Amino acid sequence: MARKVLIIQGHPDSESFNHALHNAYKAGAIKAGSEVKEIFVGDLDFNLNLQFGYRKRTELEGCLLESQEKIRWADHIVCIHPVWWGAVPAVLKGFFDRVLLPGFAFKKREGSLWWDRFLTGKTAHIISTMDQPSWYYRLIYGAPTDKALKKLTFEFCGIKPVKITHIGPVRMSTSEFRAKWLAKVEQYGSKI
């Protein structure tokens, strides 16, 4: 069954390996008959800062309203990003802060610690690159981006299941290493 796939590219450099992974996933998804839309977060012109938190509304820029529509449209969301200082790039964090707002992605219940999730029925795949072996990132550092993005962002809004793929170390990797991962990621795109 063809799916509606949204690929969110979190690396601001269009010449990065993350963009090659993006293109590989997209190629696999299209070959499988899926419809694909894309968000290149580094190309968007918006204020990264949720200036007033949730106390006061900050008007969304047009590119963020369009991004919300793409998220609403998608059955499956793929987020591709590098791990920088144990976190996602600032532009990607700012994007999620500004886009996944109460009323769109979730709603806190009055007088309760619980909330309603508005993005249920969607699945996701997080693909992250790093300059260390993925086993080291998981065992020594506890994979902080996994917790932040999978549990505290996507699943908080109702998106699940969320698959995670770590690719590393990328720095000083061989062309064979990169080719292997591009083929694997294309295969992921064809099997959603």
mmCIF file of C-alpha atoms in Angstrom:
data_model
loop_
_atom_site.group_PDB
_atom_site.id
_atom_site.type_symbol
_atom_site.label_atom_id
_atom_site.label_comp_id
_atom_site.label_asym_id
_atom_site.label_seq_id
_atom_site.Cartn_x
_atom_site.Cartn_y
_atom_site.Cartn_z
ATOM 1 C CA MET A 1 0.000 0.000 0.000
ATOM 2 C CA ALA A 2 1.408 3.399 -0.979
ATOM 3 C CA ARG A 3 1.941 5.781 1.881
ATOM 4 C CA LYS A 4 2.260 9.522 2.298
ATOM 5 C CA VAL A 5 5.828 10.102 3.439
ATOM 6 C CA LEU A 6 7.239 13.347 4.814
ATOM 7 C CA ILE A 7 11.025 13.638 5.032
ATOM 8 C CA ILE A 8 12.268 16.315 7.435
ATOM 9 C CA GLN A 9 15.896 17.157 6.725
ATOM 10 C CA GLY A 10 17.532 18.535 9.874
ATOM 11 C CA HIS A 11 21.050 19.192 8.560
ATOM 12 C CA PRO A 12 21.427 22.798 7.378
ATOM 13 C CA ASP A 13 24.241 21.971 4.907
ATOM 14 C CA SER A 14 22.824 20.805 1.574
ATOM 15 C CA GLU A 15 26.149 19.110 0.714
ATOM 16 C CA SER A 16 26.152 16.929 3.838
ATOM 17 C CA PHE A 17 25.928 13.144 3.961
ATOM 18 C CA ASN A 18 22.550 13.674 5.644
ATOM 19 C CA HIS A 19 21.234 15.096 2.373
ATOM 20 C CA ALA A 20 22.534 12.080 0.470
ATOM 21 C CA LEU A 21 20.708 9.843 2.975
ATOM 22 C CA HIS A 22 17.585 11.965 2.437
ATOM 23 C CA ASN A 23 17.777 11.432 -1.326
ATOM 24 C CA ALA A 24 18.325 7.695 -0.870
ATOM 25 C CA TYR A 25 15.276 7.320 1.387
ATOM 26 C CA LYS A 26 13.195 9.394 -1.018
ATOM 27 C CA ALA A 27 14.284 7.265 -3.999
ATOM 28 C CA GLY A 28 13.303 4.070 -2.160
ATOM 29 C CA ALA A 29 9.932 5.459 -1.123
ATOM 30 C CA ILE A 30 9.113 6.652 -4.651
ATOM 31 C CA LYS A 31 10.144 3.274 -6.131
ATOM 32 C CA ALA A 32 7.733 1.642 -3.686
ATOM 33 C CA GLY A 33 4.906 3.880 -4.924
ATOM 34 C CA SER A 34 4.745 6.234 -1.943
ATOM 35 C CA GLU A 35 3.999 9.916 -2.317
ATOM 36 C CA VAL A 36 6.789 12.048 -0.827
ATOM 37 C CA LYS A 37 6.871 15.600 0.516
ATOM 38 C CA GLU A 38 9.937 17.251 2.024
ATOM 39 C CA ILE A 39 10.917 19.888 4.550
ATOM 40 C CA PHE A 40 14.471 21.225 4.444
ATOM 41 C CA VAL A 41 14.602 22.922 7.823
ATOM 42 C CA GLY A 42 17.831 24.793 7.043
ATOM 43 C CA ASP A 43 16.130 26.499 4.074
ATOM 44 C CA LEU A 44 13.176 27.837 6.079
ATOM 45 C CA ASP A 45 13.105 31.481 7.146
ATOM 46 C CA PHE A 46 11.690 31.565 10.680
ATOM 47 C CA ASN A 47 12.522 32.665 14.202
ATOM 48 C CA LEU A 48 13.997 29.635 15.999
ATOM 49 C CA ASN A 49 13.006 30.954 19.390
ATOM 50 C CA LEU A 50 9.631 30.184 20.977
ATOM 51 C CA GLN A 51 9.864 33.687 22.385
ATOM 52 C CA PHE A 52 7.134 33.553 25.028
ATOM 53 C CA GLY A 53 7.004 29.812 25.586
ATOM 54 C CA TYR A 54 3.327 28.868 25.687
ATOM 55 C CA ARG A 55 2.338 31.918 27.756
ATOM 56 C CA LYS A 56 1.678 34.081 24.708
ATOM 57 C CA ARG A 57 1.186 33.129 21.076
ATOM 58 C CA THR A 58 3.958 33.845 18.571
ATOM 59 C CA GLU A 59 2.515 34.077 15.065
ATOM 60 C CA LEU A 60 3.744 31.334 12.767
ATOM 61 C CA GLU A 61 5.640 32.242 9.630
ATOM 62 C CA GLY A 62 4.131 30.968 6.367
ATOM 63 C CA CYS A 63 6.796 28.268 5.998
ATOM 64 C CA LEU A 64 5.857 26.877 9.429
ATOM 65 C CA LEU A 65 2.141 26.866 8.604
ATOM 66 C CA GLU A 66 3.017 24.962 5.416
ATOM 67 C CA SER A 67 5.141 22.560 7.484
ATOM 68 C CA GLN A 68 2.190 21.889 9.787
ATOM 69 C CA GLU A 69 0.078 21.030 6.759
ATOM 70 C CA LYS A 70 2.726 18.587 5.545
ATOM 71 C CA ILE A 71 2.883 16.948 8.990
ATOM 72 C CA ARG A 72 -0.912 16.706 9.087
ATOM 73 C CA TRP A 73 -0.886 15.147 5.573
ATOM 74 C CA ALA A 74 1.777 12.501 6.272
ATOM 75 C CA ASP A 75 1.243 8.880 7.293
ATOM 76 C CA HIS A 76 4.951 8.382 7.932
ATOM 77 C CA ILE A 77 7.507 10.989 9.032
ATOM 78 C CA VAL A 78 11.234 10.526 8.499
ATOM 79 C CA CYS A 79 13.593 12.828 10.366
ATOM 80 C CA ILE A 80 17.222 12.825 9.245
ATOM 81 C CA HIS A 81 19.723 14.752 11.348
ATOM 82 C CA PRO A 82 23.280 14.822 12.655
ATOM 83 C CA VAL A 83 24.001 14.525 16.367
ATOM 84 C CA TRP A 84 25.804 17.661 17.501
ATOM 85 C CA TRP A 85 26.849 17.959 21.152
ATOM 86 C CA GLY A 86 24.488 15.128 22.048
ATOM 87 C CA ALA A 87 21.486 16.875 20.518
ATOM 88 C CA VAL A 88 19.841 17.799 17.232
ATOM 89 C CA PRO A 89 21.021 20.958 15.410
ATOM 90 C CA ALA A 90 19.570 24.173 16.825
ATOM 91 C CA VAL A 91 17.573 24.839 13.639
ATOM 92 C CA LEU A 92 15.801 21.462 13.963
ATOM 93 C CA LYS A 93 15.091 21.967 17.673
ATOM 94 C CA GLY A 94 13.736 25.449 16.920
ATOM 95 C CA PHE A 95 11.598 24.006 14.131
ATOM 96 C CA PHE A 96 9.953 21.473 16.451
ATOM 97 C CA ASP A 97 9.547 24.090 19.197
ATOM 98 C CA ARG A 98 7.705 26.394 16.827
ATOM 99 C CA VAL A 99 5.672 23.829 14.822
ATOM 100 C CA LEU A 100 4.533 21.195 17.334
ATOM 101 C CA LEU A 101 2.329 23.552 19.284
ATOM 102 C CA PRO A 102 -0.600 23.017 21.644
ATOM 103 C CA GLY A 103 -3.755 22.822 19.564
ATOM 104 C CA PHE A 104 -1.861 21.352 16.624
ATOM 105 C CA ALA A 105 0.228 18.465 18.006
ATOM 106 C CA PHE A 106 -1.228 18.061 21.506
ATOM 107 C CA LYS A 107 -3.416 19.683 24.137
ATOM 108 C CA LYS A 108 -2.882 19.702 27.897
ATOM 109 C CA ARG A 109 -6.004 18.720 29.822
ATOM 110 C CA GLU A 110 -7.443 21.325 32.163
ATOM 111 C CA GLY A 111 -6.506 20.629 35.783
ATOM 112 C CA SER A 112 -4.575 17.481 34.846
ATOM 113 C CA LEU A 113 -1.012 16.324 34.259
ATOM 114 C CA TRP A 114 -2.230 14.420 31.164
ATOM 115 C CA TRP A 115 -2.628 15.565 27.590
ATOM 116 C CA ASP A 116 -4.340 14.634 24.345
ATOM 117 C CA ARG A 117 -2.179 13.585 21.411
ATOM 118 C CA PHE A 118 -3.265 14.993 18.044
ATOM 119 C CA LEU A 119 -0.802 13.233 15.700
ATOM 120 C CA THR A 120 -1.905 9.658 16.334
ATOM 121 C CA GLY A 121 -2.070 7.186 13.445
ATOM 122 C CA LYS A 122 1.322 8.301 12.103
ATOM 123 C CA THR A 123 4.594 6.386 12.240
ATOM 124 C CA ALA A 124 8.150 7.710 12.137
ATOM 125 C CA HIS A 125 11.751 6.803 11.428
ATOM 126 C CA ILE A 126 14.622 8.802 12.900
ATOM 127 C CA ILE A 127 17.929 8.493 11.063
ATOM 128 C CA SER A 128 20.838 10.151 12.844
ATOM 129 C CA THR A 129 24.487 10.454 11.918
ATOM 130 C CA MET A 130 27.343 10.870 14.373
ATOM 131 C CA ASP A 131 31.118 10.919 14.615
ATOM 132 C CA GLN A 132 31.320 7.989 17.010
ATOM 133 C CA PRO A 133 30.287 4.348 16.818
ATOM 134 C CA SER A 134 26.543 4.010 17.408
ATOM 135 C CA TRP A 135 27.110 1.402 20.153
ATOM 136 C CA TYR A 136 29.256 3.926 22.050
ATOM 137 C CA TYR A 137 26.585 6.613 21.685
ATOM 138 C CA ARG A 138 23.952 4.250 23.104
ATOM 139 C CA LEU A 139 25.966 2.579 25.881
ATOM 140 C CA ILE A 140 28.169 5.417 27.137
ATOM 141 C CA TYR A 141 25.983 8.473 26.499
ATOM 142 C CA GLY A 142 22.539 6.869 26.709
ATOM 143 C CA ALA A 143 21.467 8.106 23.230
ATOM 144 C CA PRO A 144 20.019 11.456 24.400
ATOM 145 C CA THR A 145 18.598 12.455 21.005
ATOM 146 C CA ASP A 146 16.621 9.213 20.909
ATOM 147 C CA LYS A 147 14.931 10.092 24.181
ATOM 148 C CA ALA A 148 14.330 13.705 23.208
ATOM 149 C CA LEU A 149 13.069 13.104 19.684
ATOM 150 C CA LYS A 150 11.398 9.706 19.960
ATOM 151 C CA LYS A 151 9.860 9.758 23.431
ATOM 152 C CA LEU A 152 9.548 13.437 24.342
ATOM 153 C CA THR A 153 8.609 14.773 20.910
ATOM 154 C CA PHE A 154 7.111 12.241 18.478
ATOM 155 C CA GLU A 155 5.498 9.835 20.957
ATOM 156 C CA PHE A 156 4.391 12.764 23.152
ATOM 157 C CA CYS A 157 2.330 13.936 20.146
ATOM 158 C CA GLY A 158 1.012 10.424 19.394
ATOM 159 C CA ILE A 159 3.373 9.371 16.605
ATOM 160 C CA LYS A 160 4.301 5.696 16.979
ATOM 161 C CA PRO A 161 5.906 3.357 16.454
ATOM 162 C CA VAL A 162 9.139 5.285 15.956
ATOM 163 C CA LYS A 163 12.069 3.395 14.444
ATOM 164 C CA ILE A 164 15.616 4.647 15.054
ATOM 165 C CA THR A 165 18.720 4.160 12.916
ATOM 166 C CA HIS A 166 22.141 5.435 14.017
ATOM 167 C CA ILE A 167 24.919 5.812 11.468
ATOM 168 C CA GLY A 168 28.434 6.326 12.731
ATOM 169 C CA PRO A 169 31.166 7.135 12.822
ATOM 170 C CA VAL A 170 30.727 9.272 9.708
ATOM 171 C CA ARG A 171 33.815 11.451 10.133
ATOM 172 C CA MET A 172 36.714 9.823 8.280
ATOM 173 C CA SER A 173 34.399 7.094 6.950
ATOM 174 C CA THR A 174 35.223 5.347 3.693
ATOM 175 C CA SER A 175 33.265 5.659 0.483
ATOM 176 C CA GLU A 176 32.339 1.960 0.913
ATOM 177 C CA PHE A 177 30.873 2.684 4.364
ATOM 178 C CA ARG A 178 28.784 5.534 2.961
ATOM 179 C CA ALA A 179 27.664 3.553 -0.087
ATOM 180 C CA LYS A 180 26.545 0.686 2.160
ATOM 181 C CA TRP A 181 24.463 3.057 4.278
ATOM 182 C CA LEU A 182 22.951 4.827 1.261
ATOM 183 C CA ALA A 183 21.812 1.446 -0.099
ATOM 184 C CA LYS A 184 20.418 0.462 3.310
ATOM 185 C CA VAL A 185 18.526 3.742 3.723
ATOM 186 C CA GLU A 186 17.083 3.454 0.207
ATOM 187 C CA GLN A 187 15.864 0.002 1.216
ATOM 188 C CA TYR A 188 14.260 1.478 4.353
ATOM 189 C CA GLY A 189 12.374 3.915 2.126
ATOM 190 C CA SER A 190 11.074 1.097 -0.066
ATOM 191 C CA LYS A 191 9.779 -0.938 2.894
ATOM 192 C CA ILE A 192 7.603 1.501 4.798
#
